[in-house]
Amino acid sequence: MKLRPEALRAHLAKQLLPVYVVAGEEPLLVEESLDAIRAAARKNGFSEREIFDVDRGFDWGRVIASCNSLSLFATRKVIELRMPKGPKPVATRATAESDDDDDDGESASSASGKTSLDGAKVIAEIIERPSPDNLILVTAGKLDYKQQQGGWYMALENAGASVYCAEIPADKWNDWVDARMRASGLKPDADAVQALADRTEGNALAARQDIDKLALLHPDGHLTAETVRAAVADSSRFDAFDLGDRVLGGDAAGAAHTLARLREEGLDVLAILGPLAWMLRQWSQAQAAYARSGNADAACNEARVFPRARIPLFGQALARTRGTQLLGWIRQAAAIDQLAKSTGGKDQAWEELLTLVLAAAGRRVVRPFGL
């Protein structure tokens, strides 16, 4: 079953399938889709959650063991497989022959000696014999049309549902902003929609943050361009996107000060982490492009850095970092997300967030021995 992101909540209100695959290049829509599936799973008694970050050399036997193991407390669990991109093909016997011809040039072996086909085979195995006590949730990044037609993706889609979160086209951006504003109870006129669309320029996370702010400032919902601009101007106070700019610019002291002020203002750690994680992913995309071309402007264009005024900041950041650092920081952000959602983990999440901010801003962080 194929589902559009905007149709997912209505689907989950009616049924919960045993398998979901969520992929795409729009981080906000991906994260909202995942949150909706997790919430529906909790409502249906899936109280445990096991996460596997799949990378080169990953031991797929761990996934099989998790699917076959019985919980100590006899509870149902969500098994999440996080993949930067899909596994190599051969997800079903029917597609094995055609998929073998689909080789993108990657090595068929990993550091652990396991072939790159293992992942697809394991996925095929666990969805052919699904357990009613397990919900399989697979996430991936951007996939082209050919990858979405691959055996592993189609097998997941046929066993449950796929949700592909494509980037919001530029010619649809105003309509998307308008729909999100109205879904939040706002009643903007056309000029108000245009003002916010111009302000956010394709950054869905920034748009959501501004919409949330407008909903708080204007409970009656009525908005004009002037009220939107006034609310935006009010962001002279510290906000999560100021933090990202300070990190990009290598201003470690300023970033730490901004983070402290955000905490004093009562912002939740997750409200800060979301925009920061989005920026890190965009930074990682630009870093990969910069490694190929050596041209910061071209790399920022490829990573769709908006607004254009941020490109000089990204240029500074690209010159002082490597792709492996960015991947480490993204993993650290994911760990902070889990920590912040755990019982009693908020204080530690704040400390870990400060460590991440300082490291990404260029300050060497020394942890106590053993941590």
Short mmCIF file of C-alpha atoms in Angstrom, two decimals:
data_model
loop_
_atom_site.label_atom_id
_atom_site.label_comp_id
_atom_site.label_asym_id
_atom_site.label_seq_id
_atom_site.Cartn_x
_atom_site.Cartn_y
_atom_site.Cartn_z
CA MET A 1 0.00 0.00 0.00
CA LYS A 2 1.26 3.47 -0.91
CA LEU A 3 0.35 6.32 1.46
CA ARG A 4 0.94 10.03 1.12
CA PRO A 5 2.23 11.76 4.29
CA GLU A 6 -0.94 13.84 4.59
CA ALA A 7 -3.12 10.69 4.44
CA LEU A 8 -1.17 8.74 7.07
CA ARG A 9 -3.03 9.88 10.20
CA ALA A 10 -6.42 9.04 8.71
CA HIS A 11 -5.09 5.60 7.78
CA LEU A 12 -3.68 4.97 11.28
CA ALA A 13 -7.00 5.94 12.86
CA LYS A 14 -8.55 2.98 11.03
CA GLN A 15 -5.83 0.33 11.11
CA LEU A 16 -2.24 -0.44 12.03
CA LEU A 17 -0.33 -2.63 9.58
CA PRO A 18 2.56 -4.90 10.62
CA VAL A 19 5.12 -3.19 8.37
CA TYR A 20 5.84 0.42 7.40
CA VAL A 21 8.65 1.94 5.38
CA VAL A 22 9.14 5.71 5.60
CA ALA A 23 11.65 7.41 3.32
CA GLY A 24 12.24 10.71 1.59
CA GLU A 25 14.22 13.93 1.45
CA GLU A 26 11.92 16.17 3.50
CA PRO A 27 13.08 15.70 7.14
CA LEU A 28 10.03 17.32 8.75
CA LEU A 29 7.55 15.10 6.91
CA VAL A 30 9.65 12.01 7.59
CA GLU A 31 9.83 12.77 11.32
CA GLU A 32 6.12 13.60 11.57
CA SER A 33 5.24 10.36 9.77
CA LEU A 34 7.44 8.33 12.11
CA ASP A 35 5.96 10.04 15.18
CA ALA A 36 2.43 9.27 13.96
CA ILE A 37 3.24 5.58 13.44
CA ARG A 38 4.94 5.31 16.84
CA ALA A 39 1.98 6.98 18.55
CA ALA A 40 -0.47 4.59 16.86
CA ALA A 41 1.73 1.66 17.87
CA ARG A 42 1.75 2.74 21.53
CA LYS A 43 -2.02 3.07 21.42
CA ASN A 44 -2.21 -0.51 20.14
CA GLY A 45 -0.05 -1.93 22.94
CA PHE A 46 3.43 -1.79 21.43
CA SER A 47 5.19 -0.56 24.55
CA GLU A 48 8.77 -1.57 23.66
CA ARG A 49 10.98 -0.10 20.97
CA GLU A 50 14.26 -1.47 19.61
CA ILE A 51 16.32 0.60 17.20
CA PHE A 52 18.98 -0.60 14.76
CA ASP A 53 21.21 1.90 12.92
CA VAL A 54 22.18 0.07 9.75
CA ASP A 55 25.55 0.90 8.25
CA ARG A 56 28.32 -0.91 6.39
CA GLY A 57 29.21 -4.09 8.20
CA PHE A 58 25.94 -4.21 10.14
CA ASP A 59 25.14 -7.63 11.60
CA TRP A 60 21.67 -8.46 10.28
CA GLY A 61 21.55 -11.47 12.57
CA ARG A 62 20.76 -9.04 15.39
CA VAL A 63 17.51 -8.13 13.64
CA ILE A 64 16.51 -11.78 13.21
CA ALA A 65 17.29 -12.44 16.87
CA SER A 66 15.18 -9.45 17.93
CA CYS A 67 12.23 -10.57 15.81
CA ASN A 68 12.39 -14.09 17.23
CA SER A 69 13.02 -13.21 20.87
CA LEU A 70 10.26 -13.11 23.44
CA SER A 71 10.07 -10.04 25.66
CA LEU A 72 10.82 -10.58 29.32
CA PHE A 73 7.56 -8.82 30.12
CA ALA A 74 5.59 -10.34 27.22
CA THR A 75 4.96 -6.94 25.61
CA ARG A 76 4.69 -6.04 21.96
CA LYS A 77 7.52 -4.05 20.38
CA VAL A 78 8.38 -1.79 17.49
CA ILE A 79 11.56 -2.80 15.65
CA GLU A 80 13.06 0.17 13.82
CA LEU A 81 15.65 -0.21 11.08
CA ARG A 82 17.30 3.11 10.23
CA MET A 83 19.11 2.98 6.91
CA PRO A 84 20.85 5.91 5.20
CA LYS A 85 19.67 4.29 1.97
CA GLY A 86 18.03 1.03 1.06
CA PRO A 87 19.81 -2.32 1.16
CA LYS A 88 20.99 -3.88 -2.03
CA PRO A 89 18.25 -5.84 -3.84
CA VAL A 90 16.96 -9.41 -3.57
CA ALA A 91 14.06 -8.94 -1.20
CA THR A 92 11.87 -11.70 -2.57
CA ARG A 93 12.42 -14.83 -4.60
CA ALA A 94 10.31 -13.38 -7.38
CA THR A 95 12.51 -10.33 -7.80
CA ALA A 96 15.89 -11.93 -7.12
CA GLU A 97 16.75 -12.52 -10.77
CA SER A 98 15.94 -9.00 -11.97
CA ASP A 99 17.47 -7.32 -8.95
CA ASP A 100 20.79 -9.11 -9.41
CA ASP A 101 21.23 -7.06 -12.58
CA ASP A 102 20.76 -3.81 -10.66
CA ASP A 103 24.28 -2.99 -9.52
CA ASP A 104 25.24 0.56 -8.69
CA GLY A 105 28.90 -0.30 -8.39
CA GLU A 106 29.06 -0.75 -4.64
CA SER A 107 31.17 -3.52 -3.23
CA ALA A 108 29.19 -6.65 -2.47
CA SER A 109 31.02 -7.15 0.79
CA SER A 110 31.49 -5.19 3.95
CA ALA A 111 34.13 -5.00 6.62
CA SER A 112 32.46 -7.84 8.46
CA GLY A 113 32.50 -10.12 5.41
CA LYS A 114 28.73 -10.10 5.01
CA THR A 115 27.45 -9.53 1.50
CA SER A 116 25.41 -6.45 0.68
CA LEU A 117 22.49 -8.73 -0.17
CA ASP A 118 22.06 -9.82 3.45
CA GLY A 119 19.86 -6.90 4.43
CA ALA A 120 17.31 -7.45 1.69
CA LYS A 121 17.22 -11.18 2.43
CA VAL A 122 16.62 -10.56 6.13
CA ILE A 123 13.85 -8.08 5.36
CA ALA A 124 12.23 -10.66 3.09
CA GLU A 125 12.48 -13.31 5.78
CA ILE A 126 10.95 -11.29 8.61
CA ILE A 127 8.03 -9.98 6.56
CA GLU A 128 7.25 -13.40 5.11
CA ARG A 129 6.73 -14.71 8.66
CA PRO A 130 5.53 -11.67 10.60
CA SER A 131 4.87 -11.87 14.32
CA PRO A 132 1.71 -10.19 15.65
CA ASP A 133 3.84 -8.94 18.55
CA ASN A 134 6.28 -7.05 16.30
CA LEU A 135 5.80 -3.96 14.19
CA ILE A 136 8.58 -3.43 11.63
CA LEU A 137 9.36 0.24 10.91
CA VAL A 138 12.02 0.88 8.25
CA THR A 139 13.35 4.37 7.54
CA ALA A 140 15.59 5.50 4.71
CA GLY A 141 16.73 8.74 3.14
CA LYS A 142 16.18 9.97 -0.38
CA LEU A 143 15.38 7.20 -2.86
CA ASP A 144 15.09 7.67 -6.60
CA TYR A 145 12.33 6.08 -8.68
CA LYS A 146 14.43 3.00 -9.48
CA GLN A 147 15.18 2.39 -5.81
CA GLN A 148 11.49 2.72 -4.93
CA GLN A 149 10.77 0.00 -7.49
CA GLY A 150 13.47 -2.26 -6.04
CA GLY A 151 12.60 -5.63 -4.55
CA TRP A 152 13.30 -4.71 -0.90
CA TYR A 153 11.13 -1.57 -1.03
CA MET A 154 8.28 -3.21 -2.92
CA ALA A 155 8.34 -6.17 -0.52
CA LEU A 156 7.89 -3.82 2.45
CA GLU A 157 5.20 -1.85 0.64
CA ASN A 158 3.28 -5.02 -0.24
CA ALA A 159 3.56 -6.41 3.30
CA GLY A 160 2.32 -3.18 4.85
CA ALA A 161 2.56 0.39 3.63
CA SER A 162 5.13 2.84 2.27
CA VAL A 163 5.19 6.57 3.01
CA TYR A 164 7.48 8.56 0.75
CA CYS A 165 8.10 12.13 1.90
CA ALA A 166 9.24 13.97 -1.18
CA GLU A 167 10.67 17.45 -1.06
CA ILE A 168 7.99 20.11 -1.32
CA PRO A 169 8.21 21.58 -4.84
CA ALA A 170 8.93 25.32 -5.03
CA ASP A 171 5.73 25.94 -6.99
CA LYS A 172 3.72 24.19 -4.26
CA TRP A 173 5.44 25.87 -1.31
CA ASN A 174 2.85 28.63 -0.79
CA ASP A 175 0.00 26.11 -0.92
CA TRP A 176 1.79 23.91 1.63
CA VAL A 177 2.37 26.86 3.98
CA ASP A 178 -1.28 27.92 3.62
CA ALA A 179 -2.53 24.39 4.42
CA ARG A 180 -0.25 24.08 7.46
CA MET A 181 -1.36 27.45 8.81
CA ARG A 182 -5.02 26.55 8.48
CA ALA A 183 -4.45 23.11 10.01
CA SER A 184 -3.07 24.96 13.07
CA GLY A 185 -6.27 26.98 13.40
CA LEU A 186 -4.92 30.12 11.74
CA LYS A 187 -6.91 32.19 9.25
CA PRO A 188 -4.33 33.99 7.11
CA ASP A 189 -5.10 36.22 4.17
CA ALA A 190 -3.16 35.73 0.94
CA ASP A 191 -0.55 38.35 1.84
CA ALA A 192 0.07 36.70 5.23
CA VAL A 193 0.70 33.35 3.52
CA GLN A 194 3.07 35.02 1.07
CA ALA A 195 4.95 36.78 3.88
CA LEU A 196 5.54 33.54 5.75
CA ALA A 197 6.42 31.65 2.56
CA ASP A 198 9.03 34.28 1.72
CA ARG A 199 10.39 34.15 5.26
CA THR A 200 10.91 30.37 5.27
CA GLU A 201 11.88 29.75 1.60
CA GLY A 202 11.43 25.98 1.46
CA ASN A 203 12.54 25.25 5.03
CA ALA A 204 9.65 23.18 6.37
CA LEU A 205 11.02 23.04 9.92
CA ALA A 206 11.36 26.81 10.05
CA ALA A 207 7.82 27.18 8.71
CA ARG A 208 6.43 24.87 11.38
CA GLN A 209 8.24 26.77 14.11
CA ASP A 210 6.89 30.13 12.88
CA ILE A 211 3.38 28.73 12.51
CA ASP A 212 3.48 27.44 16.10
CA LYS A 213 4.62 30.87 17.26
CA LEU A 214 1.85 32.63 15.31
CA ALA A 215 -0.77 30.30 16.75
CA LEU A 216 0.37 31.23 20.27
CA LEU A 217 0.53 34.95 19.58
CA HIS A 218 -2.81 35.12 17.75
CA PRO A 219 -5.32 32.72 19.34
CA ASP A 220 -8.14 34.21 17.25
CA GLY A 221 -6.28 32.99 14.17
CA HIS A 222 -6.69 36.08 12.01
CA LEU A 223 -3.44 37.04 10.28
CA THR A 224 -2.31 39.71 7.86
CA ALA A 225 1.09 40.28 6.35
CA GLU A 226 1.75 42.94 8.99
CA THR A 227 1.03 40.59 11.90
CA VAL A 228 3.26 37.92 10.34
CA ARG A 229 6.12 40.39 9.88
CA ALA A 230 5.67 41.69 13.44
CA ALA A 231 5.93 38.16 14.83
CA VAL A 232 8.99 37.46 12.72
CA ALA A 233 10.59 40.71 13.86
CA ASP A 234 10.00 39.60 17.44
CA SER A 235 12.56 36.87 16.84
CA SER A 236 15.25 39.37 17.78
CA ARG A 237 15.17 37.30 20.96
CA PHE A 238 17.19 34.07 20.84
CA ASP A 239 15.62 31.23 18.88
CA ALA A 240 16.67 27.80 17.69
CA PHE A 241 17.70 29.06 14.26
CA ASP A 242 20.01 31.69 15.80
CA LEU A 243 21.68 28.77 17.51
CA GLY A 244 22.22 27.01 14.19
CA ASP A 245 23.79 30.11 12.64
CA ARG A 246 26.21 30.47 15.55
CA VAL A 247 27.18 26.82 15.23
CA LEU A 248 27.78 27.16 11.49
CA GLY A 249 29.86 30.28 12.05
CA GLY A 250 32.08 28.53 14.58
CA ASP A 251 31.00 30.82 17.43
CA ALA A 252 31.17 28.25 20.24
CA ALA A 253 30.85 30.78 23.07
CA GLY A 254 27.88 32.49 21.40
CA ALA A 255 26.22 29.13 20.67
CA ALA A 256 26.57 28.06 24.30
CA HIS A 257 25.13 31.39 25.46
CA THR A 258 22.20 31.09 23.04
CA LEU A 259 21.48 27.55 24.22
CA ALA A 260 21.49 28.70 27.85
CA ARG A 261 19.05 31.52 27.05
CA LEU A 262 16.74 29.15 25.18
CA ARG A 263 16.68 26.87 28.21
CA GLU A 264 15.97 29.84 30.50
CA GLU A 265 13.04 30.84 28.28
CA GLY A 266 11.49 27.43 28.94
CA LEU A 267 11.92 25.87 25.50
CA ASP A 268 11.82 22.09 25.44
CA VAL A 269 15.04 20.40 24.41
CA LEU A 270 13.24 18.70 21.51
CA ALA A 271 12.06 22.05 20.15
CA ILE A 272 15.71 23.09 19.88
CA LEU A 273 17.02 19.74 18.71
CA GLY A 274 14.63 19.54 15.72
CA PRO A 275 15.93 22.60 13.83
CA LEU A 276 19.50 21.78 14.85
CA ALA A 277 19.23 18.21 13.51
CA TRP A 278 17.70 19.52 10.27
CA MET A 279 20.62 21.92 9.87
CA LEU A 280 23.14 19.12 10.54
CA ARG A 281 21.56 16.92 7.86
CA GLN A 282 21.65 19.78 5.35
CA TRP A 283 25.24 20.52 6.36
CA SER A 284 26.10 16.84 5.79
CA GLN A 285 24.57 16.93 2.31
CA ALA A 286 26.51 20.09 1.46
CA GLN A 287 29.70 18.57 2.92
CA ALA A 288 29.39 15.53 0.64
CA ALA A 289 28.92 17.80 -2.38
CA TYR A 290 31.82 20.02 -1.27
CA ALA A 291 34.11 16.97 -1.00
CA ARG A 292 33.38 16.20 -4.65
CA SER A 293 33.59 19.69 -6.13
CA GLY A 294 35.57 21.86 -3.69
CA ASN A 295 33.09 24.65 -4.51
CA ALA A 296 31.12 25.86 -1.47
CA ASP A 297 28.50 27.79 -3.47
CA ALA A 298 27.79 24.80 -5.72
CA ALA A 299 27.64 22.50 -2.71
CA CYS A 300 25.12 24.78 -0.99
CA ASN A 301 23.01 24.92 -4.14
CA GLU A 302 22.99 21.13 -4.34
CA ALA A 303 21.95 20.90 -0.67
CA ARG A 304 19.25 23.56 -1.25
CA VAL A 305 20.49 25.96 1.41
CA PHE A 306 17.89 28.66 2.06
CA PRO A 307 17.75 31.53 2.62
CA ARG A 308 20.68 32.45 0.39
CA ALA A 309 22.05 34.73 3.08
CA ARG A 310 23.11 31.63 5.04
CA ILE A 311 25.47 30.39 2.31
CA PRO A 312 28.52 32.30 3.68
CA LEU A 313 27.94 30.64 7.07
CA PHE A 314 27.74 27.23 5.43
CA GLY A 315 30.90 28.07 3.48
CA GLN A 316 32.78 28.67 6.75
CA ALA A 317 31.45 25.43 8.18
CA LEU A 318 32.34 23.34 5.11
CA ALA A 319 35.93 24.54 5.21
CA ARG A 320 36.50 23.31 8.77
CA THR A 321 34.66 19.98 8.89
CA ARG A 322 34.63 16.52 7.34
CA GLY A 323 31.77 14.25 6.41
CA THR A 324 32.58 11.73 9.14
CA GLN A 325 32.22 14.46 11.78
CA LEU A 326 28.78 15.37 10.50
CA LEU A 327 27.61 11.76 10.56
CA GLY A 328 28.81 11.46 14.15
CA TRP A 329 26.94 14.61 15.18
CA ILE A 330 23.77 13.40 13.47
CA ARG A 331 23.99 10.12 15.40
CA GLN A 332 24.57 12.11 18.59
CA ALA A 333 21.44 14.17 17.86
CA ALA A 334 19.43 10.95 17.46
CA ALA A 335 20.73 9.71 20.82
CA ILE A 336 19.76 13.02 22.48
CA ASP A 337 16.27 12.68 20.99
CA GLN A 338 15.86 9.28 22.65
CA LEU A 339 17.31 10.56 25.91
CA ALA A 340 14.94 13.54 26.00
CA LYS A 341 11.95 11.23 25.48
CA SER A 342 13.00 8.85 28.25
CA THR A 343 11.80 9.09 31.84
CA GLY A 344 14.10 11.34 33.83
CA GLY A 345 16.46 11.96 30.92
CA LYS A 346 15.81 15.66 30.28
CA ASP A 347 18.69 17.06 32.34
CA GLN A 348 21.18 14.72 30.75
CA ALA A 349 19.73 15.53 27.32
CA TRP A 350 20.50 19.22 27.93
CA GLU A 351 24.09 18.38 28.87
CA GLU A 352 24.52 16.20 25.80
CA LEU A 353 22.99 18.91 23.61
CA LEU A 354 25.53 21.42 24.93
CA THR A 355 28.34 18.96 24.14
CA LEU A 356 27.00 18.54 20.60
CA VAL A 357 26.64 22.30 20.06
CA LEU A 358 30.18 23.01 21.24
CA ALA A 359 31.67 20.24 19.11
CA ALA A 360 29.79 21.31 15.96
CA ALA A 361 30.81 24.93 16.59
CA GLY A 362 34.44 23.89 16.50
CA ARG A 363 35.39 23.64 20.14
CA ARG A 364 37.20 20.46 21.14
CA VAL A 365 35.16 18.73 23.84
CA VAL A 366 36.99 16.47 26.25
CA ARG A 367 34.80 13.94 28.05
CA PRO A 368 35.73 12.40 31.38
CA PHE A 369 37.52 9.06 31.04
CA GLY A 370 35.10 6.21 30.49
CA LEU A 371 32.23 8.36 29.13
#
